[in-house]
PDB file of C-alpha atoms in Angstrom:
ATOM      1  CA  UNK Q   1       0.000   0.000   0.000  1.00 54.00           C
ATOM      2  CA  UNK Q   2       2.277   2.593  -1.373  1.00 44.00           C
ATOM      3  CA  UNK Q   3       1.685   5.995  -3.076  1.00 51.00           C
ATOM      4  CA  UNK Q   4       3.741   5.810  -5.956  1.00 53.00           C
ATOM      5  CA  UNK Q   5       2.663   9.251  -7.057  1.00 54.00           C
ATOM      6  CA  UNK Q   6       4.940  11.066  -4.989  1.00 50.00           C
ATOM      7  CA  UNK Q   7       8.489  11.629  -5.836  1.00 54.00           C
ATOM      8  CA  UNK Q   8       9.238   9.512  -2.891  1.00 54.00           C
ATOM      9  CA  UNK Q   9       7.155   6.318  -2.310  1.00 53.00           C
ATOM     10  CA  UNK Q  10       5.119   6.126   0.853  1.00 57.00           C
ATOM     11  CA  UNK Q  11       2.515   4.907   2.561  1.00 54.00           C
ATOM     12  CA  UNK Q  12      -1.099   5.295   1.942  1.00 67.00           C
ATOM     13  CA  UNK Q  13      -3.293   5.845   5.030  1.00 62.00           C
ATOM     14  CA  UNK Q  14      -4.164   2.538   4.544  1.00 64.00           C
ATOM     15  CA  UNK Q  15      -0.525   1.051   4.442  1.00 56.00           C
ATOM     16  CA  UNK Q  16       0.189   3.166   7.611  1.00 60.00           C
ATOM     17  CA  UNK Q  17      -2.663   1.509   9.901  1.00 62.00           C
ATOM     18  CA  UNK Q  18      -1.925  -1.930   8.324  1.00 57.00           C
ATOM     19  CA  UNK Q  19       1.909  -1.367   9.124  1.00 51.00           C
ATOM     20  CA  UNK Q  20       1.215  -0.055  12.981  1.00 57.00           C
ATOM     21  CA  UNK Q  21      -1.208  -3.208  13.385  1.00 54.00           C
ATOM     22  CA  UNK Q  22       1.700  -4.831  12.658  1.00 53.00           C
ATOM     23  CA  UNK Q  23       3.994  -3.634  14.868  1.00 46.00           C
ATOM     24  CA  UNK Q  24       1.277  -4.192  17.776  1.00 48.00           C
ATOM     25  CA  UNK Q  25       0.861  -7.926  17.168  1.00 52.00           C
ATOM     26  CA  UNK Q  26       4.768  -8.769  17.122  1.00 47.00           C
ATOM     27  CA  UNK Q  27       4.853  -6.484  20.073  1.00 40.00           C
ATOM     28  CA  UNK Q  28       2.479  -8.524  21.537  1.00 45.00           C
ATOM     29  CA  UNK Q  29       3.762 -11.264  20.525  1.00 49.00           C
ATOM     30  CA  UNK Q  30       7.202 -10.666  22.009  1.00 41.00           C
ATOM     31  CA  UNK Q  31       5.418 -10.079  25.192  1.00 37.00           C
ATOM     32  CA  UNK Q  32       3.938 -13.499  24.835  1.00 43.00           C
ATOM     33  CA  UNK Q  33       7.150 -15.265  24.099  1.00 50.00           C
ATOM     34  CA  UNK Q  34       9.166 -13.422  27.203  1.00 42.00           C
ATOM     35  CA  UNK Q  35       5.815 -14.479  29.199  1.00 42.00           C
ATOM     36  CA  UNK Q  36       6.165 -18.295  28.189  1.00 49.00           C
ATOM     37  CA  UNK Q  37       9.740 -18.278  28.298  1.00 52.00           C
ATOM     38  CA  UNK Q  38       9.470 -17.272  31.999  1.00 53.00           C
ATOM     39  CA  UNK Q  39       7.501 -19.580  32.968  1.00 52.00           C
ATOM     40  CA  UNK Q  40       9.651 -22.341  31.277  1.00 58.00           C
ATOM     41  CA  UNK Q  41      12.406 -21.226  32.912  1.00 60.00           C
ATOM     42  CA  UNK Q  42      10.799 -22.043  36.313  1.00 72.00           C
ATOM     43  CA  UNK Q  43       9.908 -25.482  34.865  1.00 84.00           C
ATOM     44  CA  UNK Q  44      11.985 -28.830  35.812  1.00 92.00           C
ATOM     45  CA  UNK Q  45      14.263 -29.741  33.754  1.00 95.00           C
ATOM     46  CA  UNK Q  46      13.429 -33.316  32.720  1.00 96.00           C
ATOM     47  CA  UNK Q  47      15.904 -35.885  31.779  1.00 96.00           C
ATOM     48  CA  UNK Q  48      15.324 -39.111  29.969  1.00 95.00           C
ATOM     49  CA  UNK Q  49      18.741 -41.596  30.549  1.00 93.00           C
ATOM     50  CA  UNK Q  50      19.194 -45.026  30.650  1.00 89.00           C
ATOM     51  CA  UNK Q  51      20.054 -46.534  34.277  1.00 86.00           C
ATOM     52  CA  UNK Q  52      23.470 -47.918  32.835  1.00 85.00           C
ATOM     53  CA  UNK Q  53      24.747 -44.543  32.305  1.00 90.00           C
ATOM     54  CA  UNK Q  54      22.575 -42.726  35.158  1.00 90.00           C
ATOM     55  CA  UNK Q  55      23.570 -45.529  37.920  1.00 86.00           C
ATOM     56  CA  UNK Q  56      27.303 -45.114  37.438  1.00 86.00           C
ATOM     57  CA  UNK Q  57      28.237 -41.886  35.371  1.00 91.00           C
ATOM     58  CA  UNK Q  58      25.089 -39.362  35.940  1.00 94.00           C
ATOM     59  CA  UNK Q  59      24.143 -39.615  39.768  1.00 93.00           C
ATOM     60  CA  UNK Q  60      27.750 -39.694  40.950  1.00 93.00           C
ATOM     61  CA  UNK Q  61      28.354 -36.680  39.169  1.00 95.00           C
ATOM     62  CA  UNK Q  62      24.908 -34.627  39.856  1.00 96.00           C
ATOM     63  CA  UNK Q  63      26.020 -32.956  43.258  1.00 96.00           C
ATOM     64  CA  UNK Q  64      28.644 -30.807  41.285  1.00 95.00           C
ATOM     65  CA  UNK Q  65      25.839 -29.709  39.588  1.00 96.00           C
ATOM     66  CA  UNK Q  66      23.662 -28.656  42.027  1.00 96.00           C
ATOM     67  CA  UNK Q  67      26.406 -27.246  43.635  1.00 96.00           C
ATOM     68  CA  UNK Q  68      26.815 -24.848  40.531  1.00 95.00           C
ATOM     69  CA  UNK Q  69      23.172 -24.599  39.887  1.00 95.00           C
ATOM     70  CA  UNK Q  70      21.494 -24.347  42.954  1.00 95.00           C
ATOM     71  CA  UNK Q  71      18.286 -22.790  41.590  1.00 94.00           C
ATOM     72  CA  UNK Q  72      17.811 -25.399  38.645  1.00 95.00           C
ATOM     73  CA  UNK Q  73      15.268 -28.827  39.625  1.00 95.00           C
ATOM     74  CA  UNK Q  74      15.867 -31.586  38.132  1.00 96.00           C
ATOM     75  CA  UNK Q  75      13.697 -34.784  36.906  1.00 95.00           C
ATOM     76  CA  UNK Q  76      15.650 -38.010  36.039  1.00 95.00           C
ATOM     77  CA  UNK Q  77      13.756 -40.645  34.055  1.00 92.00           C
ATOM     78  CA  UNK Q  78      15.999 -43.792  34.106  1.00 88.00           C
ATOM     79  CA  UNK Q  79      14.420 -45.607  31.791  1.00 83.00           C
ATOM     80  CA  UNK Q  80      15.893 -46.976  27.719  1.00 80.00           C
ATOM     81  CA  UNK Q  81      12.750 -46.819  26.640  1.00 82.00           C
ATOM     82  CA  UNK Q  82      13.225 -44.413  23.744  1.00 84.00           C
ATOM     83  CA  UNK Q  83      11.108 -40.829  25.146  1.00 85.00           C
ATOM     84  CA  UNK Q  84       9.697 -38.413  22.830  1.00 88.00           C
ATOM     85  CA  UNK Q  85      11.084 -34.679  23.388  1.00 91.00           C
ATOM     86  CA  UNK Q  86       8.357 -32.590  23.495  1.00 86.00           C
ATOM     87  CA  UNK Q  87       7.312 -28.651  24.255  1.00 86.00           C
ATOM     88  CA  UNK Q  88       6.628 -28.892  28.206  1.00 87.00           C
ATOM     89  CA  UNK Q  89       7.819 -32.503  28.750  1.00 91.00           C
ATOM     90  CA  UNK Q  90      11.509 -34.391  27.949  1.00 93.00           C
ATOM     91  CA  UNK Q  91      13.988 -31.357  28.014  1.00 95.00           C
ATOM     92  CA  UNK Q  92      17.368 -33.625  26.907  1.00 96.00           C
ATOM     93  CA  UNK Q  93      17.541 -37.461  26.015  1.00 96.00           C
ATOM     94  CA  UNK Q  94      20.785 -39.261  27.135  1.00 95.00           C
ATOM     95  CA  UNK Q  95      20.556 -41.887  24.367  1.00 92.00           C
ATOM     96  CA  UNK Q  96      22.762 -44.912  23.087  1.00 88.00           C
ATOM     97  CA  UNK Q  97      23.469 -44.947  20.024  1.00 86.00           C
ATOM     98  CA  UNK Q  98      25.215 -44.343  16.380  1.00 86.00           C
ATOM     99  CA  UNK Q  99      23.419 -40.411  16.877  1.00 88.00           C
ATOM    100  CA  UNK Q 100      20.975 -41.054  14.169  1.00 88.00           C
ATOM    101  CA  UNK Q 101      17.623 -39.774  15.353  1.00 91.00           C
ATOM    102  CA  UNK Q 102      15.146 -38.279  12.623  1.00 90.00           C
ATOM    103  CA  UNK Q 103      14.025 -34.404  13.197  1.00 92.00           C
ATOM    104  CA  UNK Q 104      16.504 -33.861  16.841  1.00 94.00           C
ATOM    105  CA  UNK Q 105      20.026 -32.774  17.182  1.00 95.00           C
ATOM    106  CA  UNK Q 106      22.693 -35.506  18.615  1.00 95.00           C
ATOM    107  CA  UNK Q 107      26.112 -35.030  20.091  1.00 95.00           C
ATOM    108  CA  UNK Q 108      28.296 -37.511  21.176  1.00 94.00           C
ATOM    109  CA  UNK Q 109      28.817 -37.544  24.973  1.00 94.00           C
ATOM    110  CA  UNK Q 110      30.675 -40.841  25.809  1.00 90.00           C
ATOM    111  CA  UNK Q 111      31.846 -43.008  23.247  1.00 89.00           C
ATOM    112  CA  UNK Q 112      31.832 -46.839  23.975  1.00 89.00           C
ATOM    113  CA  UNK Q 113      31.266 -49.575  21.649  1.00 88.00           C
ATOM    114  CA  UNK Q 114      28.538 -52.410  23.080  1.00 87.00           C
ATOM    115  CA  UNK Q 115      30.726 -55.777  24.262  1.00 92.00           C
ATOM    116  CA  UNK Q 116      29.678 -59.200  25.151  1.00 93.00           C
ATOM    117  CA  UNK Q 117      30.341 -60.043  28.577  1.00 95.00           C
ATOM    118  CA  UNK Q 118      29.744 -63.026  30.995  1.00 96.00           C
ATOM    119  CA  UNK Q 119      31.516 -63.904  34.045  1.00 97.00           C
ATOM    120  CA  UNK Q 120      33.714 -67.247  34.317  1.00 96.00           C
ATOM    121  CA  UNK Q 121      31.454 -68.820  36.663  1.00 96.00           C
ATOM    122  CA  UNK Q 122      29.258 -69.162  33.572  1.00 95.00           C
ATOM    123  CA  UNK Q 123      31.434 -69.708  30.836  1.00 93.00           C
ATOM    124  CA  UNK Q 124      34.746 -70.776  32.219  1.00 92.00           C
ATOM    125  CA  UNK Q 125      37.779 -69.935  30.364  1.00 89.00           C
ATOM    126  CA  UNK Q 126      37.371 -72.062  27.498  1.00 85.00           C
ATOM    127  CA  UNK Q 127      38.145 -70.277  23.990  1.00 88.00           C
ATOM    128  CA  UNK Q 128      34.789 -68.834  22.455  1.00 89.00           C
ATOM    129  CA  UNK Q 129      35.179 -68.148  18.495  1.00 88.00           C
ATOM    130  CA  UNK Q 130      31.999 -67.946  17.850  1.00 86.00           C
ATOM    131  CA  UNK Q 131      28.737 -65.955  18.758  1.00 83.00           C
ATOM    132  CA  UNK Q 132      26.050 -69.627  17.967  1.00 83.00           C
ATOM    133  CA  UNK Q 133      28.764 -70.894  20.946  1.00 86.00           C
ATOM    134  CA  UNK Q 134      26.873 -68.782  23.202  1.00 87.00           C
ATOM    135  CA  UNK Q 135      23.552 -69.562  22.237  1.00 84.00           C
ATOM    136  CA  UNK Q 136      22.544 -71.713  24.754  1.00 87.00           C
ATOM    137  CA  UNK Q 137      23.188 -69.611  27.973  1.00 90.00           C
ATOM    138  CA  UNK Q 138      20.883 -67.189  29.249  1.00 91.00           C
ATOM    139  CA  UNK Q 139      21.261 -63.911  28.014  1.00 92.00           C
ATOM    140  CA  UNK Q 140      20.266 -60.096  28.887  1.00 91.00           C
ATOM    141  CA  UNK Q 141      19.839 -56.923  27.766  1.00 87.00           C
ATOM    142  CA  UNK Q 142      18.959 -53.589  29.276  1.00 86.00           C
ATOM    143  CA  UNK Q 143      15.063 -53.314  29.322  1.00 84.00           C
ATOM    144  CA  UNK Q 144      13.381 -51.469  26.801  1.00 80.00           C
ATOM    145  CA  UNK Q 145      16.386 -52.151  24.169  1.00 80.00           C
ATOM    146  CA  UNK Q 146      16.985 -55.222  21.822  1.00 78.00           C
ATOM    147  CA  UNK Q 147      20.713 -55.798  21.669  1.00 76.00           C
ATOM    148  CA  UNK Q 148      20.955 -59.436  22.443  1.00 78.00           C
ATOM    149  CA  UNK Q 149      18.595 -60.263  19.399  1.00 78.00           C
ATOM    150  CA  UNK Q 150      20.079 -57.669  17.697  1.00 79.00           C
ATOM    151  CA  UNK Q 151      23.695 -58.900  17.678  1.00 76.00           C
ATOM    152  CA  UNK Q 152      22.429 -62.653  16.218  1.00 77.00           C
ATOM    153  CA  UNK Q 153      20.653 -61.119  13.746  1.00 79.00           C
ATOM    154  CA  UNK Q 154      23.402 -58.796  12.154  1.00 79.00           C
ATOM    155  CA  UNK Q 155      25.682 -61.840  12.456  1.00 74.00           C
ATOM    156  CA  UNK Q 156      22.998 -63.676  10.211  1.00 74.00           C
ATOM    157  CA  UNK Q 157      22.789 -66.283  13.529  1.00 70.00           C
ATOM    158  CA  UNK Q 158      18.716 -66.075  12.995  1.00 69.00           C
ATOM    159  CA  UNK Q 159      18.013 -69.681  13.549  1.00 70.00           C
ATOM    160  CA  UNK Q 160      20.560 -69.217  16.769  1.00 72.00           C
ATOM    161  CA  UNK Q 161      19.106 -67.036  18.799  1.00 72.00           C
ATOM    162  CA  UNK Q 162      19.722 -67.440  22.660  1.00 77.00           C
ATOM    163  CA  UNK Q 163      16.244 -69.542  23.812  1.00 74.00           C
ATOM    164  CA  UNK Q 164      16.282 -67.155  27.168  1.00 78.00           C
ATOM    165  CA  UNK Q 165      16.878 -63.681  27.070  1.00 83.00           C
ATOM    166  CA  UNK Q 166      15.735 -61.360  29.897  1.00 87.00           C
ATOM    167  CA  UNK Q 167      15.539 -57.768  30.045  1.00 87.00           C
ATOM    168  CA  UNK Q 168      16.066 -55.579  33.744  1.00 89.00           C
ATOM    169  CA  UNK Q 169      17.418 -52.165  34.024  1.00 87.00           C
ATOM    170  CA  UNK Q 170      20.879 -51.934  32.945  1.00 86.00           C
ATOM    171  CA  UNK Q 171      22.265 -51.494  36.610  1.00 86.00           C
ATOM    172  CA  UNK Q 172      20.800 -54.748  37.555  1.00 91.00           C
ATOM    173  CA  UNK Q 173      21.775 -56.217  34.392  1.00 92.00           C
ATOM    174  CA  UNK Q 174      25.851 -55.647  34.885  1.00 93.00           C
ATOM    175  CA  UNK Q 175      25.288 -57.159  38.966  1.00 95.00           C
ATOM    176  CA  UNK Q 176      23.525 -60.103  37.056  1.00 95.00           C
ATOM    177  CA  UNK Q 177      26.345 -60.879  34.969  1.00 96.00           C
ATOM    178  CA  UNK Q 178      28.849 -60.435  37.282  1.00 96.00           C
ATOM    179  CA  UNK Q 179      27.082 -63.059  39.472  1.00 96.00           C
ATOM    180  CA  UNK Q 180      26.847 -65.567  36.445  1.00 96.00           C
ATOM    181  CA  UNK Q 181      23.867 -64.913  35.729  1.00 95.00           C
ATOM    182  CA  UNK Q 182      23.680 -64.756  32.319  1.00 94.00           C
ATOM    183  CA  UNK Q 183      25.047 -63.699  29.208  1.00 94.00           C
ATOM    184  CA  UNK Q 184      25.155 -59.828  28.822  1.00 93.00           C
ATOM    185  CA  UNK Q 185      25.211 -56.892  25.994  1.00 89.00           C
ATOM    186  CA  UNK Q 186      26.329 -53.506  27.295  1.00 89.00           C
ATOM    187  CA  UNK Q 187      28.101 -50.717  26.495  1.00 88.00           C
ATOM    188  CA  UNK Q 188      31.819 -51.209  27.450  1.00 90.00           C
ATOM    189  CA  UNK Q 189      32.528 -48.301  29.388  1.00 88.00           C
ATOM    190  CA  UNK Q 190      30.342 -49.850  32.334  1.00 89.00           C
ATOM    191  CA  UNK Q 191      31.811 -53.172  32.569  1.00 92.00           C
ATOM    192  CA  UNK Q 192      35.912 -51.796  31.437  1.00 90.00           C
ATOM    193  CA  UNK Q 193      36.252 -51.917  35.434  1.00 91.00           C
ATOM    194  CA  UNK Q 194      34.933 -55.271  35.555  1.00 95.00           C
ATOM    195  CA  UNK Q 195      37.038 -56.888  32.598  1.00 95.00           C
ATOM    196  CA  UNK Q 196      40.268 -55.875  33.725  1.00 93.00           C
ATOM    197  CA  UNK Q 197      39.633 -57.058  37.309  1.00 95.00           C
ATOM    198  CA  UNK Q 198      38.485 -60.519  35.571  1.00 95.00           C
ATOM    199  CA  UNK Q 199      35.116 -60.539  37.118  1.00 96.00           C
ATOM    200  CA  UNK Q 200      33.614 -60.504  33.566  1.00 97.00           C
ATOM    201  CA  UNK Q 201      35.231 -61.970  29.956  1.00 96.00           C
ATOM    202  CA  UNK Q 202      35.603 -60.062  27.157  1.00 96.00           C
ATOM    203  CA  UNK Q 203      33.699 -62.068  24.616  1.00 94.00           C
ATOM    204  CA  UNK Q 204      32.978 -60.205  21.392  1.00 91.00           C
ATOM    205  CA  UNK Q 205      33.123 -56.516  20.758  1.00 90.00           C
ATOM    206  CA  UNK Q 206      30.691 -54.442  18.589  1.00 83.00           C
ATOM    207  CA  UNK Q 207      33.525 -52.014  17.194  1.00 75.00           C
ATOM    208  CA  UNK Q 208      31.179 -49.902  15.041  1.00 72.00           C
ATOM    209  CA  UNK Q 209      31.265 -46.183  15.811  1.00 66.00           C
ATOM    210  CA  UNK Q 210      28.499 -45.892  19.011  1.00 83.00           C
ATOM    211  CA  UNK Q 211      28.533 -44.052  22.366  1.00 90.00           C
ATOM    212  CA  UNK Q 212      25.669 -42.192  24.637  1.00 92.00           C
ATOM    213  CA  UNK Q 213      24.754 -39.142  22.826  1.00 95.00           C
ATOM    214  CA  UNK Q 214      23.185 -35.778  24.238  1.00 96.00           C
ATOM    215  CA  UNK Q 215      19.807 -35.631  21.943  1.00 96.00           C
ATOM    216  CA  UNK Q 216      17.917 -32.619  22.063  1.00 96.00           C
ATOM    217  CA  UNK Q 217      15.046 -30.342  20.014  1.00 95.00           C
ATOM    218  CA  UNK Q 218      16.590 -28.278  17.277  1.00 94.00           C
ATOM    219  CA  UNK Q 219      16.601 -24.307  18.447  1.00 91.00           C
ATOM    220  CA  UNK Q 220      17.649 -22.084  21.168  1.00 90.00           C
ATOM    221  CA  UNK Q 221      17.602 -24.072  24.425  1.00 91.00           C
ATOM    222  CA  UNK Q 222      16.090 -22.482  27.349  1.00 92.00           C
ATOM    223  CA  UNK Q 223      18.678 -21.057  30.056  1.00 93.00           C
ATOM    224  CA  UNK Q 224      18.468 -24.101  32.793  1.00 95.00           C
ATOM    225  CA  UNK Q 225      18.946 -26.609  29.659  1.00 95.00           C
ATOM    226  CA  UNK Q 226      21.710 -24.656  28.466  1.00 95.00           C
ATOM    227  CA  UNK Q 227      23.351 -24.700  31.907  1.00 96.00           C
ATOM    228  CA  UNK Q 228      22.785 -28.565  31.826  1.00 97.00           C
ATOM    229  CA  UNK Q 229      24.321 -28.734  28.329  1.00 97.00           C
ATOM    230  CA  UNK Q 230      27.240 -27.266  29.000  1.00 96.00           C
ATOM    231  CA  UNK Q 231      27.609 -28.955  32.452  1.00 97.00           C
ATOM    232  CA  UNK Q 232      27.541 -32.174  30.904  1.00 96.00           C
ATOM    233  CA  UNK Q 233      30.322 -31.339  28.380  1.00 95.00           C
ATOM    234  CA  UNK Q 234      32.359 -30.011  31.019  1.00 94.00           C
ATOM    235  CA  UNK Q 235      31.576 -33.577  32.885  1.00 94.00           C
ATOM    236  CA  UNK Q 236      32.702 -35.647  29.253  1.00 91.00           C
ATOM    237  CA  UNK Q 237      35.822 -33.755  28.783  1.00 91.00           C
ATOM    238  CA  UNK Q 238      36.772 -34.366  32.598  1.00 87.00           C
ATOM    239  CA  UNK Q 239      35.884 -38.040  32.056  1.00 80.00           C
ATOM    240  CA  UNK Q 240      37.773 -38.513  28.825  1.00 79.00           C
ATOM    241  CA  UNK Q 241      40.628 -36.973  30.567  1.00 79.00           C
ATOM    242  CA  UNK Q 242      40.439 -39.225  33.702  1.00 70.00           C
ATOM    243  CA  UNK Q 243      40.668 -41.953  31.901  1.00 69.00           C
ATOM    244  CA  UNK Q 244      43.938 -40.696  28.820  1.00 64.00           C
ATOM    245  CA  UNK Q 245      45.865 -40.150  32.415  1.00 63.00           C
ATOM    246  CA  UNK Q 246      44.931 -43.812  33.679  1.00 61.00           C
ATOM    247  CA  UNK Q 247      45.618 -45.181  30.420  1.00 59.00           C
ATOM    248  CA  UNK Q 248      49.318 -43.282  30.885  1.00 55.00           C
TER     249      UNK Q 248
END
């Protein structure tokens, strides 16, 4: 809505009450946004992690956290079951994984590749070549994941499949095994620990690139997630360093 019959274009009378209606909605808008963001910020943050990485790697390390961020509540779902991260509910995902997850942003946290374990009670010391060797002990897997089945299937071991395989939270899982329990699939940064101290064996290693990834909604993270984000880099690069100095 111009008048183009002025040396200089400009707005009709018209253009001008169009163009200040304008500027009242985003105004209004803004106000809206700043409103919700607010109240966000007062929100929980909510976490969705698997109890194999919250048991030993996210609890231990939480009171640093608080410590930094007194004002910021926290809500831990340990659970693998894989959450959806919605507006008002799941703030970050700690997820296992090769960080391929359709329509959210990944970043590796941890990387471990996922091992085949059992303790010698179970499986003695004899030589194991093969996965089918295996097949008839009892094996596990972290609830709400498929890994055992998994791992026969890529190997083309369909008609081999373990007949027993139970699924418990990951932090039960690893106590399982170590009593002889069963067979179990789990990321080897839980169980490294437990190999070299010969509790568990070291029976076949999944060396495709996976770890525990920091999954979140594409866009501008609100403050307390962005404290949590950074916090948990922070708590990576301290980890990764830990262990380059043991390694030494």
């Amino acid at each position: 809505m111009l008048d183009r019959a002025a040396r200089q274009a400009s707005l009709t009378p018209e253009g001008e009450t169009l163009a200040r209606a304008l500027l009242d909605g985003f105004g209004a808008m803004m106000t809206c946004i700043e409103a919700l963001t607010g109240a966000q910020a007062d929100r929980p943050l909510q976490i969705s992690t698997p109890p194999t990485l919250a048991a030993p790697w996210l609890l231990p390390r939480l009171p640093r956290f608080h410590e930094k961020y007194p004002d910021i509540s926290l809500m831990i779902d340990p659970s693998a079951k894989v959450q959806p991260l919605e507006p008002g509910g799941i703030d970050v995902a700690l997820r296992y994984g090769n960080g391929d997850w359709s329509g959210l942003e990944a970043e590796l946290l941890i990387a471990s590749p996922i091992v085949v374990v059992a303790a010698p009670s179970l499986v003695g010391r004899v030589e194991i070549t093969d996965l089918s060797d295996l097949s008839s002990y009892p094996w596990m897997q972290e609830l709400g994941t498929s890994e055992a089945s998994d791992w026969f299937i890529e190997k083309g071991l369909h008609n081999s499949l373990p007949r027993v395989i139970s699924a418990m939270p990951g932090n039960l899982m690893i106590e399982a095994a170590r009593q002889g329990q069963g067979v179990a699939t789990v990321a080897r940064a839980f169980v490294e620990h437990d190999i070299e101290a010969g509790r568990l064996r070291l029976l076949f290693e999944d060396v495709r690139k996976k770890g525990y990834h920091i999954v979140t909604r594409p866009g501008v993270p609100r403050p307390p997630l962005r404290a949590f984000l950074t916090w948990l880099r922070r708590e990576a690069a301290r980890t990764a360093a830990s262990k380059a100095s043991t390694q030494m």
